Coordinates of C-alpha atoms in Angstrom, one line a residue:
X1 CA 0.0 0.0 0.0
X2 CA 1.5 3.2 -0.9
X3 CA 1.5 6.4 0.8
X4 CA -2.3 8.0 -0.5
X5 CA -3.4 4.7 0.9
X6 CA -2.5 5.5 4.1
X7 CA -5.0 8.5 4.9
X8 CA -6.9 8.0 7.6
X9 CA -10.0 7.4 5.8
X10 CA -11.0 4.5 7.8
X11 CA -11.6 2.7 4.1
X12 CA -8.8 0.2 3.9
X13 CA -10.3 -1.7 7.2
X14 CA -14.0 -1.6 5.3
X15 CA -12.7 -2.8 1.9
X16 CA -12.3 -6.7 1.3
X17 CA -10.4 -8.2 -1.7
X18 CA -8.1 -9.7 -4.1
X19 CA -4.8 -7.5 -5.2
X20 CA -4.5 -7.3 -8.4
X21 CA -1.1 -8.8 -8.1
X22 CA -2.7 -12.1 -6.5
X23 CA -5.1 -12.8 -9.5
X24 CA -2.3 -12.6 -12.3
X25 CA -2.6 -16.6 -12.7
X26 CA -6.3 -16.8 -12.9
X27 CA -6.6 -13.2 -15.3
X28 CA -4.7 -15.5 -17.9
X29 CA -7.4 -18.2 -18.1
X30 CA -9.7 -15.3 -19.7
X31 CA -7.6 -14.2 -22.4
X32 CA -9.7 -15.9 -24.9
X33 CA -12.7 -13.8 -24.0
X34 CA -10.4 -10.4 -25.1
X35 CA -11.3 -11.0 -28.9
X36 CA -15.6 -11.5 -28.2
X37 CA -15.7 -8.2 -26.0
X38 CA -14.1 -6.1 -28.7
X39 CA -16.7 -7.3 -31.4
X40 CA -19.4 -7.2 -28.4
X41 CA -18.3 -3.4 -27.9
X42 CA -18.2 -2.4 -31.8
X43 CA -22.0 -3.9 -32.1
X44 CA -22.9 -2.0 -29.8
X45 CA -21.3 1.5 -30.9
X46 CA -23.1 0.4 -34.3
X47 CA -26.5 0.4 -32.4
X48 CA -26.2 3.1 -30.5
X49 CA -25.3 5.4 -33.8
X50 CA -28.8 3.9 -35.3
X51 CA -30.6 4.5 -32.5
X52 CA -29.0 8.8 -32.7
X53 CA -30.1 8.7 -35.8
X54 CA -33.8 7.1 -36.0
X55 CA -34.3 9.5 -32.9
X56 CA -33.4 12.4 -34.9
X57 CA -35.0 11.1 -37.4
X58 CA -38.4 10.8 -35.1
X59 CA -38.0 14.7 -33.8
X60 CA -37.9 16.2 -37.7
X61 CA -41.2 13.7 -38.8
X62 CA -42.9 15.4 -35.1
X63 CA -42.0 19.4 -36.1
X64 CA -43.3 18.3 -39.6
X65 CA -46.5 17.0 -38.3
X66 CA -46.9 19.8 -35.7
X67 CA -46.5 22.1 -38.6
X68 CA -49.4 20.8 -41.0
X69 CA -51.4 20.7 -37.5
X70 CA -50.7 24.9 -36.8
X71 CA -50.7 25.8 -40.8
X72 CA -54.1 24.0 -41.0
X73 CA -55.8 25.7 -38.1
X74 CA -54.1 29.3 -39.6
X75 CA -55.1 29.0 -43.1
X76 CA -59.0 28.2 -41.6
X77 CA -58.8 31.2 -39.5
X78 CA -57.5 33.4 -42.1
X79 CA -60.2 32.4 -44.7
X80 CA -62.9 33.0 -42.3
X81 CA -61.4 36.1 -41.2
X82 CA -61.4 37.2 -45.4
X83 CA -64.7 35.8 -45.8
X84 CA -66.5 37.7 -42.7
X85 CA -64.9 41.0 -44.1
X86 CA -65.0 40.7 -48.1
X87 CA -68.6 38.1 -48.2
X88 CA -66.4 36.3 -51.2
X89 CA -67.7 32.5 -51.2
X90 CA -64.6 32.0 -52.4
X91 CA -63.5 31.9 -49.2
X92 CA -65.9 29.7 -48.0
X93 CA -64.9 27.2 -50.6
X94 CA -61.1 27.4 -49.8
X95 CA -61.9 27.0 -45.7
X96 CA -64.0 23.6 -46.9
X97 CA -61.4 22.7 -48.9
X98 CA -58.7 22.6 -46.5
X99 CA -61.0 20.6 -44.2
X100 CA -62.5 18.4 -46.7
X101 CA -59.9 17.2 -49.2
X102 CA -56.6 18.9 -48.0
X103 CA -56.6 17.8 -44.5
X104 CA -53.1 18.5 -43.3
X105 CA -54.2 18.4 -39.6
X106 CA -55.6 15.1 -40.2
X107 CA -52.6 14.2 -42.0
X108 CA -50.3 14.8 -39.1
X109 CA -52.0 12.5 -36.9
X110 CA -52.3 10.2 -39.4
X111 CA -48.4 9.9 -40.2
X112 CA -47.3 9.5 -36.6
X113 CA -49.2 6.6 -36.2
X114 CA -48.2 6.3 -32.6
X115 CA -44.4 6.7 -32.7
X116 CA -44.2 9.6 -30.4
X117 CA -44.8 8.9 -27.0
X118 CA -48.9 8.7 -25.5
X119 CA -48.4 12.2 -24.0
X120 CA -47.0 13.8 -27.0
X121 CA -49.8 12.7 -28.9
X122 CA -52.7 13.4 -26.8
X123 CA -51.4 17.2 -26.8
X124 CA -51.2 17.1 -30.4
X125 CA -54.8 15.1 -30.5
X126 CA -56.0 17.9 -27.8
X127 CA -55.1 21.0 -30.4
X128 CA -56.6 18.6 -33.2
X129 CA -59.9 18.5 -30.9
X130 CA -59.5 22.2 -30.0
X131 CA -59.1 23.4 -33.6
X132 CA -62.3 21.0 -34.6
X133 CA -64.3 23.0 -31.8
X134 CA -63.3 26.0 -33.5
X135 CA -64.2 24.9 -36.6
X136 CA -68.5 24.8 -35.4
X137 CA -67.6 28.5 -34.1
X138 CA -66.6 29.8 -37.5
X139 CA -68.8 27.7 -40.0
X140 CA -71.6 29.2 -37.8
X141 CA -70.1 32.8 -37.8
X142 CA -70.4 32.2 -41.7
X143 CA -73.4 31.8 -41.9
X144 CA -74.3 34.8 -39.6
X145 CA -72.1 37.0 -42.5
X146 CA -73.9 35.6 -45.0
X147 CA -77.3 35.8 -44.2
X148 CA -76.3 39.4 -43.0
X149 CA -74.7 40.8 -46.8
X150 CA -77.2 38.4 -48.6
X151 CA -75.6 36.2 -50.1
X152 CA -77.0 33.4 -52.1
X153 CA -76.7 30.8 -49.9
X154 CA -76.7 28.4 -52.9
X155 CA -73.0 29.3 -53.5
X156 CA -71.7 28.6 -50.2
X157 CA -70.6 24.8 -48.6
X158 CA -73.1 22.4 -47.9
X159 CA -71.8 23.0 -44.5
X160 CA -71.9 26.8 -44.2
X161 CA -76.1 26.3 -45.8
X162 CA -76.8 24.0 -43.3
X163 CA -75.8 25.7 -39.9
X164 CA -78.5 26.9 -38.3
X165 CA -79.0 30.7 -36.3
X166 CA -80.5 30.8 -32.9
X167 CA -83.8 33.1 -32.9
X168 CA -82.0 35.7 -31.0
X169 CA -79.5 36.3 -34.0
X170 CA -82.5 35.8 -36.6
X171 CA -83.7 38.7 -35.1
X172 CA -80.8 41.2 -35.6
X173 CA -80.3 43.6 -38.3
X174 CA -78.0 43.3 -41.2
X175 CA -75.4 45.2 -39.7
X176 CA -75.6 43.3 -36.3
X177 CA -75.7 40.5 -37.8
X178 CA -72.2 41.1 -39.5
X179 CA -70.9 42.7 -36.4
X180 CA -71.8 39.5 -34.4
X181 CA -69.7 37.3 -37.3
X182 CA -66.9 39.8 -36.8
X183 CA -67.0 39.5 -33.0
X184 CA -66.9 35.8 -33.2
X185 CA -63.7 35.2 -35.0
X186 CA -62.1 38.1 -34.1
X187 CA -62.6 38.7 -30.1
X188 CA -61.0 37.8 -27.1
X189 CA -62.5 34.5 -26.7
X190 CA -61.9 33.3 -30.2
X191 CA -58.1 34.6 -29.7
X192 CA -57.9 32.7 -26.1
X193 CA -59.2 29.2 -27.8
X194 CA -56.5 29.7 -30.9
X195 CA -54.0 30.5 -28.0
X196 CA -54.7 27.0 -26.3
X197 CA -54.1 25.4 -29.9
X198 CA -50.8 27.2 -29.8
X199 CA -50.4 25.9 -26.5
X200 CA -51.1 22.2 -27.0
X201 CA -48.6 22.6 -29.9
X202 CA -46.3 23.7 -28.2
X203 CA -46.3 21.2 -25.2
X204 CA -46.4 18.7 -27.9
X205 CA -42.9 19.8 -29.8
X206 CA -41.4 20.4 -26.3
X207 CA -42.4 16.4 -25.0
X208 CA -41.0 15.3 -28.3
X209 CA -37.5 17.5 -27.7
X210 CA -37.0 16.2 -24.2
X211 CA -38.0 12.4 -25.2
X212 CA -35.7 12.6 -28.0
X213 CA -32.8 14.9 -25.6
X214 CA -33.0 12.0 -23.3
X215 CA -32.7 9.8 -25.9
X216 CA -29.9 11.0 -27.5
X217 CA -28.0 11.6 -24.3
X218 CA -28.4 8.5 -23.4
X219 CA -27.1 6.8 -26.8
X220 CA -23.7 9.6 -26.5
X221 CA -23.4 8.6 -23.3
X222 CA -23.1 4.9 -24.6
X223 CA -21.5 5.5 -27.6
X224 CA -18.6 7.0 -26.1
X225 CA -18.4 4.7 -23.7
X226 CA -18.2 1.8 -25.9
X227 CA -15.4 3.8 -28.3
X228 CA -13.4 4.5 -25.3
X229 CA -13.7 0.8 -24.4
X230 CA -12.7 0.0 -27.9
X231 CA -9.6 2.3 -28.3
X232 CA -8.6 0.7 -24.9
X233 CA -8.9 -2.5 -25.7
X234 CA -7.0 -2.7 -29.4
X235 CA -4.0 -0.5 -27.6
X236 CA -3.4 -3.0 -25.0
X237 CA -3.3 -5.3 -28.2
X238 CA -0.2 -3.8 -29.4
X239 CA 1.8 -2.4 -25.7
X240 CA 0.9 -4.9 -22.9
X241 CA 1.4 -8.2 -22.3
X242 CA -1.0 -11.2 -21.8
X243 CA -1.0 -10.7 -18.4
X244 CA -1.4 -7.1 -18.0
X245 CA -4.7 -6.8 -20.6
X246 CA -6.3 -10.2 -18.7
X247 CA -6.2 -7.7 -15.4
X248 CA -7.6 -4.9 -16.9
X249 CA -10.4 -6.7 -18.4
X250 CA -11.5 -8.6 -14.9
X251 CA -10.8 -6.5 -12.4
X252 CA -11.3 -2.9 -14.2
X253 CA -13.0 -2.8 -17.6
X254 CA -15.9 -5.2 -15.7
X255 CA -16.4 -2.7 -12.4
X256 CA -16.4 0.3 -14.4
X257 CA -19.5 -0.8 -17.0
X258 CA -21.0 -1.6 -13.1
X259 CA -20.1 1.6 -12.2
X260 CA -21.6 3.6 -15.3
X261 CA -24.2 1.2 -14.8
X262 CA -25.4 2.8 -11.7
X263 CA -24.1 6.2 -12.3
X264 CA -26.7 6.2 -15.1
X265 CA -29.3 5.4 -12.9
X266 CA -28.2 7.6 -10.4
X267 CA -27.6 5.5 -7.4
X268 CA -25.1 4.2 -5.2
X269 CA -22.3 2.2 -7.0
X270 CA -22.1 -1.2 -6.2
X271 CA -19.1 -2.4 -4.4
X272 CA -17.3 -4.8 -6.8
X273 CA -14.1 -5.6 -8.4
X274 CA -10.2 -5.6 -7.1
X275 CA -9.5 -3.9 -4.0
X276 CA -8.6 -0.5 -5.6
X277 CA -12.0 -0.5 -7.2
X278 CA -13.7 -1.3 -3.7
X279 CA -12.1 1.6 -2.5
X280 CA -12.8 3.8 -5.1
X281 CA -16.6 2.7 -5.0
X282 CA -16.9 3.5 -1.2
X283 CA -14.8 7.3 -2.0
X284 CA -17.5 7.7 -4.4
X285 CA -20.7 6.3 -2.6
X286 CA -19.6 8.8 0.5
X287 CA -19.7 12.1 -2.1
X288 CA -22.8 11.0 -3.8
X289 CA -24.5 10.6 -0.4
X290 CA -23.0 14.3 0.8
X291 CA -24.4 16.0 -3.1
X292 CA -27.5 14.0 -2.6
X293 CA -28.4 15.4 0.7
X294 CA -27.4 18.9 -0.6
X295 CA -29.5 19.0 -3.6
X296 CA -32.2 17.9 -1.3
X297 CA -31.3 20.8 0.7
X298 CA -31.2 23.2 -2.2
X299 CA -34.3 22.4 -4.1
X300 CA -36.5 22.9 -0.8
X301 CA -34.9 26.2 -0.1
X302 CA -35.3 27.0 -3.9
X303 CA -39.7 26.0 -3.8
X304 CA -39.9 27.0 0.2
X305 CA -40.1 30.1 2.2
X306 CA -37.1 30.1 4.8
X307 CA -39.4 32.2 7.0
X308 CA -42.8 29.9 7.4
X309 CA -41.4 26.5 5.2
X310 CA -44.1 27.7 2.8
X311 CA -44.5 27.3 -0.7
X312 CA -42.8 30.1 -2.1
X313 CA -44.0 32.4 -5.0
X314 CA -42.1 30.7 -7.6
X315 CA -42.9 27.2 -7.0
X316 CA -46.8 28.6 -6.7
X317 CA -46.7 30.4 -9.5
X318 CA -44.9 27.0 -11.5
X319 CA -48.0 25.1 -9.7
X320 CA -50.9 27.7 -11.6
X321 CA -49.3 27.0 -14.8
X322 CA -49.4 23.3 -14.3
X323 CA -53.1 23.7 -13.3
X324 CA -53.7 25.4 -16.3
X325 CA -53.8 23.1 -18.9
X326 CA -55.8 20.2 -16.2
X327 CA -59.3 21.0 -16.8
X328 CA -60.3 20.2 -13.0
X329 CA -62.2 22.4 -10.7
X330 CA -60.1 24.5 -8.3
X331 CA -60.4 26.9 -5.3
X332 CA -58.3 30.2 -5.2
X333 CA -57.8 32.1 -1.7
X334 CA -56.2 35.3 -1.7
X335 CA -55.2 36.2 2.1
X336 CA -53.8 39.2 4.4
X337 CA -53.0 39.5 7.9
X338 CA -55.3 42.3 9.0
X339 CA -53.5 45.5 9.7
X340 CA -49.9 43.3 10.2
X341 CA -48.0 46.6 10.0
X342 CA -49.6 47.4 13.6
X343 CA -47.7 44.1 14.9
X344 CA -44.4 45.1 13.7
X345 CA -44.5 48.9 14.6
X346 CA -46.0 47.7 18.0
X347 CA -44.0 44.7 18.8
X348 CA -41.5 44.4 16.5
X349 CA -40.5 42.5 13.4
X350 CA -39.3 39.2 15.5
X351 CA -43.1 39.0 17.2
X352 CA -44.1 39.7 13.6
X353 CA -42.0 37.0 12.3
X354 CA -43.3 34.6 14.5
X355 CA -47.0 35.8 13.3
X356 CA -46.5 34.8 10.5
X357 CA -45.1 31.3 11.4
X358 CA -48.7 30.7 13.2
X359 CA -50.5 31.8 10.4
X360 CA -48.5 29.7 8.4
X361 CA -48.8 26.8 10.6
X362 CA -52.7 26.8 10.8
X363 CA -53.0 27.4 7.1
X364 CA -50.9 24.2 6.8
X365 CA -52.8 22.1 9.5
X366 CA -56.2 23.1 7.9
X367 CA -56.1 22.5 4.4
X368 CA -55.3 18.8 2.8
X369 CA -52.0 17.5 1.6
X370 CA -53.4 18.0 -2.0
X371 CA -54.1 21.9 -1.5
X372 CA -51.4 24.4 -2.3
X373 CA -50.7 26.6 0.7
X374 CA -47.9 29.8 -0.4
X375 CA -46.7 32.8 1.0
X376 CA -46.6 35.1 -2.0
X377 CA -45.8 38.4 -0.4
X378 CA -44.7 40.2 3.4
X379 CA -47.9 39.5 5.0
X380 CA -50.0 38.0 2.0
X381 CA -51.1 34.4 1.4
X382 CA -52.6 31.9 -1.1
X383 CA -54.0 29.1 -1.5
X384 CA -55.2 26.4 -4.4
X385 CA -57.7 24.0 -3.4
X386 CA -58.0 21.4 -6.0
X387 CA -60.6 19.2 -6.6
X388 CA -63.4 21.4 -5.2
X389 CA -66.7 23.6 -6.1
X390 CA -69.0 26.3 -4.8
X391 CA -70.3 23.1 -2.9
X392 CA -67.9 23.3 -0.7
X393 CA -67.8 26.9 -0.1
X394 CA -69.6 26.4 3.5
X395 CA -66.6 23.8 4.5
X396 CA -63.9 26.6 3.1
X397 CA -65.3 29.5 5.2
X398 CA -65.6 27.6 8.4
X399 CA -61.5 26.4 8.4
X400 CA -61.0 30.4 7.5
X401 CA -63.6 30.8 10.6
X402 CA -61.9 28.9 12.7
X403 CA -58.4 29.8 11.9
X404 CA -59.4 33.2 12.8
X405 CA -60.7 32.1 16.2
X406 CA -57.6 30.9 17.1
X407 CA -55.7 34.3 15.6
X408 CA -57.9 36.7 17.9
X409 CA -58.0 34.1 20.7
X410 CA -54.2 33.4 21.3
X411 CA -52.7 31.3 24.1
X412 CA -49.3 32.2 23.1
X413 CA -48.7 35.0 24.0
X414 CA -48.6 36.3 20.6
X415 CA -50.9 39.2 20.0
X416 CA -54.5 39.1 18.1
X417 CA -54.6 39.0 14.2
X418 CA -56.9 37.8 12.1
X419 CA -57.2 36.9 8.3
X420 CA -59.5 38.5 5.3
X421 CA -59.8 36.0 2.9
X422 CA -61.0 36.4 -0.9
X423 CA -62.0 33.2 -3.0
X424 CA -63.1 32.3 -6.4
X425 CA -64.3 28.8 -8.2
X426 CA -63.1 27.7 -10.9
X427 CA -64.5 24.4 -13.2
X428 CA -61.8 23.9 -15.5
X429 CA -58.4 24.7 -13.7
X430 CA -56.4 27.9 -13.1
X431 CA -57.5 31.4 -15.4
X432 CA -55.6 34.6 -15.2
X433 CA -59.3 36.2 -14.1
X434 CA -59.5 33.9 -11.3
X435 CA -56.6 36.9 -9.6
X436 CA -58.9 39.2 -10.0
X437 CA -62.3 37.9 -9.2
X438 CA -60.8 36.8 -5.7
X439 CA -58.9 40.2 -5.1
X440 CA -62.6 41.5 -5.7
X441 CA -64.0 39.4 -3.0
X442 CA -61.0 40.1 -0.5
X443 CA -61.3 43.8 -1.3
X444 CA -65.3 43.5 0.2
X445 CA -64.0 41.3 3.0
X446 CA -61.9 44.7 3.9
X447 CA -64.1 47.2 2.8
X448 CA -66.7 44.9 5.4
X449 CA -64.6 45.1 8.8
X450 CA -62.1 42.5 7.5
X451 CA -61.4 39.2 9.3
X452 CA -63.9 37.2 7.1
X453 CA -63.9 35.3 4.1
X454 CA -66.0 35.8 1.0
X455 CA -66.0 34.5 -2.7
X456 CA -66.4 36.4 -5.8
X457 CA -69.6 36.5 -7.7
X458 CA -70.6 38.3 -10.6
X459 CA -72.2 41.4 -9.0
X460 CA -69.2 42.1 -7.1
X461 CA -67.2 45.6 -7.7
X462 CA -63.7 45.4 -8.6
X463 CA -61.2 47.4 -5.9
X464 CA -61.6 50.4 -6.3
X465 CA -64.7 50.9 -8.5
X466 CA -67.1 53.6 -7.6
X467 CA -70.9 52.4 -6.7

């Protein structure tokens, strides 16, 4: 044992083994097996190339399809667009065209005939769906032009004649008739559905680039891994002895595919091989513990308030995105601590600190481990309640009720707070107006004596607003 060995690591009593030097005899017995692994490692440097390449090959075939999926739903919206403003049938005919005998977005699906992964697909299949709801939403708006410039409906798609107008829109004038059309593929809410095509597009193409990232890592990874085993192996050919390659081959070259092995997989390395190995596996296993516990460490300071352990704003604003595109009914609560600034001019910023820890820690107690509890601001609070409706409204404002109970009735010694809380339902996930609906109904619950909780309806003034 030389003199690095002789660090008081505490390794050399732990590790148990063959030298090198004491398996020379039996390393020889192997040689025959020297020529197999070199073809062995060259079939698999072949494989892995084809697998680069059909995996490239897989990403181009996805941007193609997503492309005939996002020109197909544009050239429909720009011919209805030209058809509501000009009345040229023409443009009628081209729209039906497109869907009819063209077909690109049907195309698309067609031609990936499941080679991209389930998820990939059902977000191309979802802006496929998306785009097909659209499509009702402009034959109809169509129809409202052309009834309104009177048209001969004669000249127009069987599917433009046949779309039927609600009484209400029978009813309107010419010129409100057009202005409805107008306002139906033009407005906010047409934009917003074209937006969520976008959307679904986009997830798609970004699931494809990260399957196929992962995929092409991986075959790098092995690729170069089975080159450097192949330039290793035809030198020691040429330079070393019999005896020298045989070691190499049993007691290095098999510990270290182990140990890629399990580096790949991102675990512990398994203790194997010669003695020097061993030791090299239990260096290794020590520092991957120490970084594992570290990145632990880090990523819940990164998604955590240090203050009140909290969901930070970050990781709550990452969890609104994700609820987004999940069409399941949710719960928003806006919160404040009622005139907190008192409590720190009064008593001080550590009594204010620990103020917020309690109202942290009931907020945590009283909602379930499926609810999103954050600290988004000095004194302000929020929380997603998935999975819930207006039904359970009653059940919400009695856990604000009797959080507050136990803010104005302390036993702490803390001093009294209490909470105003502003919610909003939503059916079909998280909405940008679901912000402002709550900060509505929080806004009353202040305006009202605070320490309450109300939810938003329609009837309700935004802040500020003058009655």
């Amino acid at each position: 044992m030389d003199a690095c060995e002789q660090k008081k690591t505490g390794y050399p009593s732990r590790v148990k083994g063959f030298k090198v030097r004491t398996l020379n005899v039996i390393m020889i017995l192997i040689s025959c097996a020297l020529y197999i692994s070199l073809l062995i490692v060259t079939f698999q440097a072949s494989r892995n190339y084809e697998t680069m390449v059909a995996t490239t090959n897989l990403y181009i075939d996805c941007q193609e399809n997503a492309a005939l999926v996002s020109d197909g739903s544009d050239y429909l919206t720009e011919q209805v667009h030209l058809f509501v403003v000009d009345l040229n049938p023409e443009y009628a005919g081209n729209y039906f065209t497109e869907v009819n005998e063209t077909r690109r977005r049907d195309q698309a699906l067609e031609q990936l005939g499941g080679r991209a992964s389930p998820q990939a697909e059902g977000f191309l299949q979802t802006a496929m769906d998306l785009s097909n709801q659209l499509m009702e939403r402009e034959t109809y708006a169509m129809r409202l032009a052309a009834e309104a410039g009177g048209l001969d409906l004669s000249a127009l798609p069987e599917e433009v004649r046949s779309a039927a107008l609600s009484e209400a829109h029978q009813n309107l004038s010419p010129e409100q008739k057009l202005d409805t059309a107008r306002k139906m593929v033009f407005g906010t809410e047409y934009q917003a559905q074209k937006q969520l095509i976008t959307s679904n597009i986009n997830y798609f193409l970004s699931d494809v680039l990260q399957s196929t990232q992962m995929r092409q890592e991986a075959s790098v990874e092995d690729l170069h891994h089975t080159m450097w085993l192949e330039r290793g192996l035809f030198s020691l050919l040429f330079v070393q002895n019999v005896l020298i390659f045989l070691m190499i081959i049993f007691l290095i070259v098999k510990p270290l595919k182990v140990y890629v092995n399990c580096i790949r997989k991102g675990k512990l390395i398994e203790i194997t091989g010669a003695y020097e190995f061993k030791y090299l596996a239990l260096t290794y296993n020590d520092i991957y513990e120490v970084n594992a516990a570290n990145e632990i460490l880090l990523r819940h300071q990164a998604e955590h308030d240090p203050l009140t352990g909290l969901m930070n704003r970050g990781a709550f604003d990452h969890v609104k995105e994700v609820l987004r595109v999940k069409a399941q009914p949710i719960a928003l609560l806006l919160i404040d601590v009622d005139q907190f600034k008192l409590v720190n001019d009064g008593y001080g910023h550590e009594v204010g600190d620990k103020v917020l820890k309690k109202v942290a820690r009931l907020l945590g107690e009283s909602f379930r481990s499926t609810d999103f509890p954050a600290r988004v601001g000095g004194d302000e609070f929020s929380v997603i309640l998935t999975g819930v409706d207006r039904g359970q409204q009653a059940q919400i404002e009695e856990k604000i009720k009797t959080i507050n109970d136990a803010l104005r009735n302390p036993t702490d010694g803390l001093p009294q707070v209490s909470l105003s809380v502003g919610g909003v339902f939503s059916p079909k996930g998280y909405t940008d107006e679901m912000y402002h609906d709550a900060d509505a109904a929080l806004y009353q619950v202040k305006e009202n004596g605070r320490c309450g909780c109300r939810f938003y309806t329609p009837d309700m003034p935004l802040p500020g607003a003058k009655n």
